[in-house]
XYZ file of C-alpha atoms in Angstrom:
446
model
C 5.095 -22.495 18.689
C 8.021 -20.795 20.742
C 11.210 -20.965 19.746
C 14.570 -20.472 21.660
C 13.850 -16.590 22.797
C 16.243 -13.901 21.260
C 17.294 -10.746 21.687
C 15.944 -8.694 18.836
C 16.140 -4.901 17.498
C 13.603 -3.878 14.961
C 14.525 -0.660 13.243
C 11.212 1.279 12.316
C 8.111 1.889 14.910
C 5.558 1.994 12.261
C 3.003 -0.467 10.971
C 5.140 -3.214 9.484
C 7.959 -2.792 12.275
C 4.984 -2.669 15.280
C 3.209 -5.518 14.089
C 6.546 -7.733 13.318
C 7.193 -7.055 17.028
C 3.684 -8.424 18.155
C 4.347 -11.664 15.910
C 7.871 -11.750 17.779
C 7.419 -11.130 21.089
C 4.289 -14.128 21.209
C 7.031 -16.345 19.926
C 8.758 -15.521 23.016
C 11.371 -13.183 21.522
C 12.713 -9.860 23.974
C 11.828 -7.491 21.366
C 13.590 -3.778 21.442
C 11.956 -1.403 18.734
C 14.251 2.092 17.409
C 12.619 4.719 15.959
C 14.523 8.020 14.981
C 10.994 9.572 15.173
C 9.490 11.154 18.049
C 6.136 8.562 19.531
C 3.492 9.286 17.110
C 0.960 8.697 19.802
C 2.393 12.454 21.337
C 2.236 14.740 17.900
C 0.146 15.663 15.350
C 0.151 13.705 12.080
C 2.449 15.490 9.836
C 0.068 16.168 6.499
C 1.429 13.412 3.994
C -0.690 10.759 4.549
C -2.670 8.781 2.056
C -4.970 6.473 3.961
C -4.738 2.787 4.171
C -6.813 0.109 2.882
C -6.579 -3.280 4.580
C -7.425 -5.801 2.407
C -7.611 -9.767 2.625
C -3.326 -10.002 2.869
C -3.598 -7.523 5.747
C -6.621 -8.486 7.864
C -5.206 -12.873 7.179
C -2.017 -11.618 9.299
C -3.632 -9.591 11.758
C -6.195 -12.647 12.835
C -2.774 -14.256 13.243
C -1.870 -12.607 16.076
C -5.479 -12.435 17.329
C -5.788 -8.554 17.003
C -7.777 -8.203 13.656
C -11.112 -7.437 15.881
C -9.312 -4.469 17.476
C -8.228 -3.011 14.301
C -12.137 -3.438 12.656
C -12.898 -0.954 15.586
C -11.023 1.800 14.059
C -11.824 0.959 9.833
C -14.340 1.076 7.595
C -15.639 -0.608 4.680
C -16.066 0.244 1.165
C -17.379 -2.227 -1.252
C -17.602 0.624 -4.268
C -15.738 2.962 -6.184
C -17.375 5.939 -6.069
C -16.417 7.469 -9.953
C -16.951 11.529 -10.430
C -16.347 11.623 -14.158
C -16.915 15.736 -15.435
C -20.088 15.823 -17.488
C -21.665 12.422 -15.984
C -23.897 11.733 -13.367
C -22.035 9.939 -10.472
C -21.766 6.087 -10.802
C -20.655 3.676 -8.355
C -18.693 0.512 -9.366
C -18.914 -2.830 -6.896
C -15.249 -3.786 -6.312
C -16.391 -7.586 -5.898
C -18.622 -10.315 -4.948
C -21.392 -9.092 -2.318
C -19.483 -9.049 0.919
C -16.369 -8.369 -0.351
C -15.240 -4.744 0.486
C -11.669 -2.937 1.135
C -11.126 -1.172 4.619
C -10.633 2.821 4.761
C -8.225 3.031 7.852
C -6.018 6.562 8.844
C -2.278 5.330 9.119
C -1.692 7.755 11.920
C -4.954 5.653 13.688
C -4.298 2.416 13.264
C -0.064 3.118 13.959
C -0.760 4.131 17.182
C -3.219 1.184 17.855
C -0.303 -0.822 17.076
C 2.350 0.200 18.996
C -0.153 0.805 21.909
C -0.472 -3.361 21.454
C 2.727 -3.934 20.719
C 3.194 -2.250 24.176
C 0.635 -4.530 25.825
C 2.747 -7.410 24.869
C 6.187 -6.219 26.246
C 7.838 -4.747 23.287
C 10.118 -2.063 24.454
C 10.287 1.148 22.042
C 13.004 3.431 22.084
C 11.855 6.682 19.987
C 14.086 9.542 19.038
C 17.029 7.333 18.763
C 18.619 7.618 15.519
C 20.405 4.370 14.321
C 23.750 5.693 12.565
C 25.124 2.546 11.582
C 25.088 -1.399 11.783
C 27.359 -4.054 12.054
C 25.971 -6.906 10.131
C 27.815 -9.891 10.670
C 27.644 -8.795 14.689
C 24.311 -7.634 14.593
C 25.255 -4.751 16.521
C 23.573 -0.742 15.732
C 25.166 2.188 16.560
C 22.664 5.207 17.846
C 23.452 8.450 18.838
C 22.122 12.452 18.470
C 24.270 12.756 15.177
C 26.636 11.084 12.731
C 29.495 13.134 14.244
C 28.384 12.640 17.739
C 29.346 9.831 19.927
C 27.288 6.468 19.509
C 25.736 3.734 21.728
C 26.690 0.405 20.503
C 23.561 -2.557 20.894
C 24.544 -5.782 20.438
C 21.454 -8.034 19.142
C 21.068 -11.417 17.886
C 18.543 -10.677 15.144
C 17.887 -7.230 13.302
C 14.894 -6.256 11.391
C 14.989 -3.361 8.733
C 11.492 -1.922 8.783
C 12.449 1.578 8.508
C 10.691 2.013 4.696
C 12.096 2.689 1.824
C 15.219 4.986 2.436
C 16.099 2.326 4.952
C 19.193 3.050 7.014
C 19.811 -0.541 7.406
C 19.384 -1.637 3.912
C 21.865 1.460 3.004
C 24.581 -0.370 4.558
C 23.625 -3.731 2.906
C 23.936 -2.183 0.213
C 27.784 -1.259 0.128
C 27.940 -4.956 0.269
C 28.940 -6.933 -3.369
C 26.790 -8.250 -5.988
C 23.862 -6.122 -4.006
C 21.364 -5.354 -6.182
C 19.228 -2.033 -6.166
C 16.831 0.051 -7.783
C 15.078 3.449 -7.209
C 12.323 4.772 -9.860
C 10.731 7.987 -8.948
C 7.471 8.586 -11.164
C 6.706 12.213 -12.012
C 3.425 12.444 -10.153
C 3.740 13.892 -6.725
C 0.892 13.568 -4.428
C -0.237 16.375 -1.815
C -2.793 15.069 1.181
C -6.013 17.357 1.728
C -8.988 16.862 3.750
C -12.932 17.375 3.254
C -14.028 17.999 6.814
C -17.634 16.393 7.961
C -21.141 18.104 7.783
C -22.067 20.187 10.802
C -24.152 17.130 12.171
C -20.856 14.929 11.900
C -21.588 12.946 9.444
C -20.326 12.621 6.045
C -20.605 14.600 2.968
C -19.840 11.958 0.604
C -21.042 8.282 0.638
C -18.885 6.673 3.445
C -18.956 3.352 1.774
C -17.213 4.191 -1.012
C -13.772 4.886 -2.400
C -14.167 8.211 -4.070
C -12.215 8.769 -7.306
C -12.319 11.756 -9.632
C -10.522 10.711 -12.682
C -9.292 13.130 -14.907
C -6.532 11.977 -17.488
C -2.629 12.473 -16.218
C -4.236 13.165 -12.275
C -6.563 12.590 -10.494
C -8.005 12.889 -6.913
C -9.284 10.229 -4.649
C -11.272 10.399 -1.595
C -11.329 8.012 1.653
C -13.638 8.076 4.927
C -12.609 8.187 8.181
C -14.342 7.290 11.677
C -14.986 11.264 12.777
C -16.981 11.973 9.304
C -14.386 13.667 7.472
C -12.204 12.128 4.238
C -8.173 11.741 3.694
C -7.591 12.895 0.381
C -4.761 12.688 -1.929
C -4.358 14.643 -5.441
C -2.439 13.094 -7.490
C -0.617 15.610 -9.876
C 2.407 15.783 -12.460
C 5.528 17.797 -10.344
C 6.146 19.824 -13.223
C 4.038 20.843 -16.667
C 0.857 22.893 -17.952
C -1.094 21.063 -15.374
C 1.027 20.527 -12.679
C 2.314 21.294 -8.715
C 4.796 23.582 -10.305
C 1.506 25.648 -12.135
C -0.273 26.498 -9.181
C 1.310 28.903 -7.201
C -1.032 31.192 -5.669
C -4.513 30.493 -4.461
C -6.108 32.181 -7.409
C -4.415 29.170 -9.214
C -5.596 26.706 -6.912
C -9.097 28.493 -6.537
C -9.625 27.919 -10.353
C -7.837 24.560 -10.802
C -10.359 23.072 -8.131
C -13.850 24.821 -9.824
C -12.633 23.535 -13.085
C -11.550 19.638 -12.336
C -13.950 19.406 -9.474
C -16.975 21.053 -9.537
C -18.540 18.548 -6.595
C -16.140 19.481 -3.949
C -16.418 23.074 -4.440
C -18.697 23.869 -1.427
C -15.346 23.143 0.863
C -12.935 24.456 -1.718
C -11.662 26.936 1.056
C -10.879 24.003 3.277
C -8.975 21.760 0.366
C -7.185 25.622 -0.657
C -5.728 25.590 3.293
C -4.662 21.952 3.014
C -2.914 22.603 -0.524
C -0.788 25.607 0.961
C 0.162 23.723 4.096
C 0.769 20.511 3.741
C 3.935 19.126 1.477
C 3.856 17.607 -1.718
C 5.473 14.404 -1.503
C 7.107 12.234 -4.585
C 6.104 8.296 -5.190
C 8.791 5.865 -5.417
C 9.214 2.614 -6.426
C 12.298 0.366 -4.652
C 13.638 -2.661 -5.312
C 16.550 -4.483 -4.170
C 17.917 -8.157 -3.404
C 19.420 -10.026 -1.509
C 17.071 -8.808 1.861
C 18.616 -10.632 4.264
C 22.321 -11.086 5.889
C 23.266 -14.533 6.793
C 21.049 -15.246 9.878
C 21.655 -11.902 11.483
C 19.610 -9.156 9.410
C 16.537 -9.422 7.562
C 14.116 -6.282 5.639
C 11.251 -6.759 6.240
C 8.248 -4.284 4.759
C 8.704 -0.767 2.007
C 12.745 -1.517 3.361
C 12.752 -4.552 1.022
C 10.069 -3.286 -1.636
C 8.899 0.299 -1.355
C 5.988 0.659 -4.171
C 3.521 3.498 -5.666
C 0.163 3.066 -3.783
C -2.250 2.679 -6.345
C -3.446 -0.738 -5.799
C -3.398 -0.037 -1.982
C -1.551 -2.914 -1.597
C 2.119 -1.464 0.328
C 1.015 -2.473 4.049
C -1.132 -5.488 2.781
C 2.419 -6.739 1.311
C 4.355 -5.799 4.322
C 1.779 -7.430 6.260
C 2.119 -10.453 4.575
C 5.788 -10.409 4.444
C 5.720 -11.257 8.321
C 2.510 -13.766 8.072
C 5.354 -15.664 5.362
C 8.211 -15.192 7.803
C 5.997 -16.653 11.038
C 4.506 -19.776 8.676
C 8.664 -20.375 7.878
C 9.621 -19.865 11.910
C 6.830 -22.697 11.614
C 8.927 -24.871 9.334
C 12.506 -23.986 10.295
C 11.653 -23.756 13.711
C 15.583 -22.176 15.270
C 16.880 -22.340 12.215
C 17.117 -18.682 11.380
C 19.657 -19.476 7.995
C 16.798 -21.442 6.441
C 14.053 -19.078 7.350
C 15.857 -16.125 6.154
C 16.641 -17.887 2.477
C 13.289 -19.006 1.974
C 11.618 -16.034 2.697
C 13.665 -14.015 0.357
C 13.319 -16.424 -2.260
C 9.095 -16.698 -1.350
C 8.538 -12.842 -1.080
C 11.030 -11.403 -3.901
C 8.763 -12.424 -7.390
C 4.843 -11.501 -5.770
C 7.544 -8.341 -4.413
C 7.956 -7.116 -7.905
C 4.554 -8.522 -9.268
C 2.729 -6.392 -6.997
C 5.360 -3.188 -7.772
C 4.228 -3.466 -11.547
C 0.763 -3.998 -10.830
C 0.564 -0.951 -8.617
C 1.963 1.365 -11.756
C -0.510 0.131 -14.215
C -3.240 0.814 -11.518
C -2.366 4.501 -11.650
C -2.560 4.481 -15.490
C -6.327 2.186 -14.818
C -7.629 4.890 -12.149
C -6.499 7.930 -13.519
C -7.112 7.609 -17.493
C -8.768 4.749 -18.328
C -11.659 4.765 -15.648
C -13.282 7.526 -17.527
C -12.765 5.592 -21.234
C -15.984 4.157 -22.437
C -14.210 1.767 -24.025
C -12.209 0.453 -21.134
C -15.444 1.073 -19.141
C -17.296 -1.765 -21.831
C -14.136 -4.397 -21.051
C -15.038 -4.501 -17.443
C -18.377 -4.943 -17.832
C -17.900 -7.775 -20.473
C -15.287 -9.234 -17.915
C -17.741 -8.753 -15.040
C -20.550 -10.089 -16.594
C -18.492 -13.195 -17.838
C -17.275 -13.347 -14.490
C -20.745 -13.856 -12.673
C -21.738 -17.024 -15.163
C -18.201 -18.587 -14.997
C -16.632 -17.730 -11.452
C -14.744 -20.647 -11.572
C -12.978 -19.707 -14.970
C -12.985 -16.197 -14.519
C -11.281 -14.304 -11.367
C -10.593 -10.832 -11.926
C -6.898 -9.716 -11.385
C -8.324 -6.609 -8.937
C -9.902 -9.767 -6.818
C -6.926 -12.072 -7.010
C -4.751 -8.991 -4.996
C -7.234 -7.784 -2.908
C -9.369 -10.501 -1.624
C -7.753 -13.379 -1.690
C -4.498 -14.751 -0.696
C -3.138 -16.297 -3.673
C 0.358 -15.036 -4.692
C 1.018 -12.086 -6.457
C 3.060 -12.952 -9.301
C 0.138 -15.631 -9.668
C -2.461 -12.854 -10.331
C -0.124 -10.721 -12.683
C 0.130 -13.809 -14.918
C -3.444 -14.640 -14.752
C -3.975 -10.950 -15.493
C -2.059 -10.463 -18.486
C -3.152 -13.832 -19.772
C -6.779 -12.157 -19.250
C -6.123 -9.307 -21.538
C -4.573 -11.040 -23.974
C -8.235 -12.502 -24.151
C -9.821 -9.217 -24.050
C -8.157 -7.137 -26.356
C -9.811 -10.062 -29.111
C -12.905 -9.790 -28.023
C -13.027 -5.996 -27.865
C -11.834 -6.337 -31.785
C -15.080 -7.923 -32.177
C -17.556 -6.459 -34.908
C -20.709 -3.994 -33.019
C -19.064 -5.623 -29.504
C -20.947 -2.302 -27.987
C -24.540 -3.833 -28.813
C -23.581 -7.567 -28.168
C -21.601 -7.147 -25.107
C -23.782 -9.742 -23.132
C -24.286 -12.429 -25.512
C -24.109 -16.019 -26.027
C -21.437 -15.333 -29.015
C -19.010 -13.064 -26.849
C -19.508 -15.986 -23.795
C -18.246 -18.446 -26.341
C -15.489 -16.145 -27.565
C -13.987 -15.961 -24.523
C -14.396 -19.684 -23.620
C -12.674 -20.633 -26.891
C -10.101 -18.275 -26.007
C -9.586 -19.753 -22.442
């Protein structure tokens, strides 16, 4: 469907802003993207990355647009957690039914992909060219080398916030009234490092896998990429006994890697460069509402709902934000006031479902992954799972491989501990796990 073409700005050049102008600019849209950033594609990636995994939201609104084929080209799939638990043999855990996997992509890979496609189509970008301030009822942005500088004024039809969580755009919706927002900053900070490939190129841990070594209030996790090396992110407490704050020299570091993980310490020296190099970075959580500004200005992406990345889910959501908009544009067809109000109204509740599930997933990875308690649960969940798939989807598989709502699996989730917190009460549950009497528990409980 086209619809009467527009003159649009999209504020942001990464993956949710470079994809939103694909979806645009096929709707026949002239589509002018601002980035305050130099062009990615020229520079080297800056060291505070945690890689991507495209899941089922992601890849559904990249077939959209026809371009989900290119992006396979550059990803790679993992159907396992890899778990390195101190004192235990390594163990491998299948995220879901055979066939199902998650996709281990570099975000400084796959963003220049998209703007290079976004280019194909005829989006314009305009990098280094800080937007200052906007005019929302005019749609207009004001750019220019400095607040105190002079400005260019743009006058647009449509805007599009996609400029992530410390949004310039949403900053001045927010001076508006009755705006609500939120900030929560956890007290984990994560630092990116690398384990480079063997000398053959290829890789030194399984590539199929999601590696995680869990170790109580961190943790470090492990993702493959395409030239045999892995992304990966520790996840440590700022401040405390254990902490960024403890580890100042590389003796420090030196010992803090032999003790918590013993199985990377053949390229300790490379991880020790990485950790003195590259910046520790803090986790946020944002939340705000209303997103959009009559029909002129919509946020679109971490603008509208910035969240901690532990259920890999923040560009799967932003991803899906624009698949929601498009099926609305569907609906609404020029009626921008009605597509902006129901996608606020659609997006906002999964928005926060998937911001809550995304916290408990740190607590699930980092300390409970190595409980053999917790351990038991899944496999009585799993195993339950495989005789009654049709009464029995776990919450992991309602977010990542299927397209169901959100706040849908959080509620189904909850509901399904409810039910598994009785059965774990259950007398010698560690001998009977698999039996006809815990099956029937759990259907009478259903």
């Amino acid at each position: 469907m086209t619809q009467t073409p527009k003159n649009i700005a999209i504020i942001g050049s990464g993956l949710v802003g470079s994809l939103l102008a694909i979806y645009l600019k096929k709707l026949g849209h002239g589509i002018t993207v601002f980035d305050r950033r130099p062009d990615i594609r020229n520079i080297t990636f800056s060291g505070r990355s945690i890689n991507l995994a495209m899941s089922n939201r992601g890849w559904n609104a990249l077939e959209h647009v026809g371009i989900d084929d290119e992006i396979r080209k550059i990803a790679i799939p993992l159907d396992k957690r890899a778990m390195h638990v101190i004192d235990q043999p390594l163990y491998f855990q299948k995220y879901g039914k055979e066939g199902e996997a998650i996709w281990s992509i570099s975000r400084g890979v796959l963003n220049k992909k998209m703007i290079d496609l976004a280019e194909e189509q005829g989006v314009e970008f305009r990098f280094e060219e800080k937007v200052w301030d906007v005019d929302l009822p005019e749609a207009k942005i004001f750019t220019g080398e400095s607040e105190k500088g002079e400005w260019k004024e743009y006058k647009y039809d449509l805007i599009f916030g996609c400029d992530g969580a410390f949004s310039r755009v949403r900053h001045k919706m927010q001076r508006r009234s009755r705006f609500d927002y939120s900030q929560d900053f956890i007290d984990v900070g994560y630092k990116e490092l690398s384990i480079p490939p063997n000398a053959d190129g290829t890789h030194q841990l399984d590539k199929h896998s999601f590696h995680i070594w869990p170790r109580g209030k961190f943790m470090l996790i492990a993702m493959p990429n395409l030239d045999g090396s892995f992304t990966c992110t520790l996840f440590l407490p700022f401040e405390g006994e254990i902490s960024f704050e403890s580890l100042q020299t590389e003796e420090d570091a030196k010992n803090f890697f032999k003790e918590y993980f013993p199985n990377v310490r053949q390229v300790i020296d490379d991880l020790l460069g990485d950790f003195f190099k590259n910046p520790t970075s803090a986790l946020v959580t944002m939340k705000c509402y209303p997103w959009t500004y009559w029909d002129k200005v919509a946020l679109v992406g971490d603008s509208a709902h910035a969240i901690v990345p532990f259920y890999g889910q923040g560009m799967n959501a932003g991803f899906e934000d624009i698949f929601v908009l498009n099926e609305l544009i569907k609906v609404h067809g020029d009626d921008w006031h009605a597509i902006f109000k129901n996608y606020q109204e659609k997006r906002k509740p999964n928005a926060d479902a998937i911001a809550e599930l995304s916290y408990r997933n740190f607590i699930e990875m980092s300390s409970k992954t190595a409980d053999p308690k917790f351990l038991l649960q899944k496999r009585i969940e799993k195993h339950f799972a495989s005789k009654h798939p049709e009464k029995w989807v776990p919450a992991y598989s309602r977010v990542t491989f299927s397209s169901r709502p959100y706040a849908e699996a959080l509620a189904e989730g909850d509901a399904q501990e409810r039910i598994m917190q009785e059965v774990m009460k259950m007398p010698e549950i560690e001998e009977k796990w698999d039996s006809i009497e815990v099956e029937e528990k759990i259907l009478s409980l259903l």
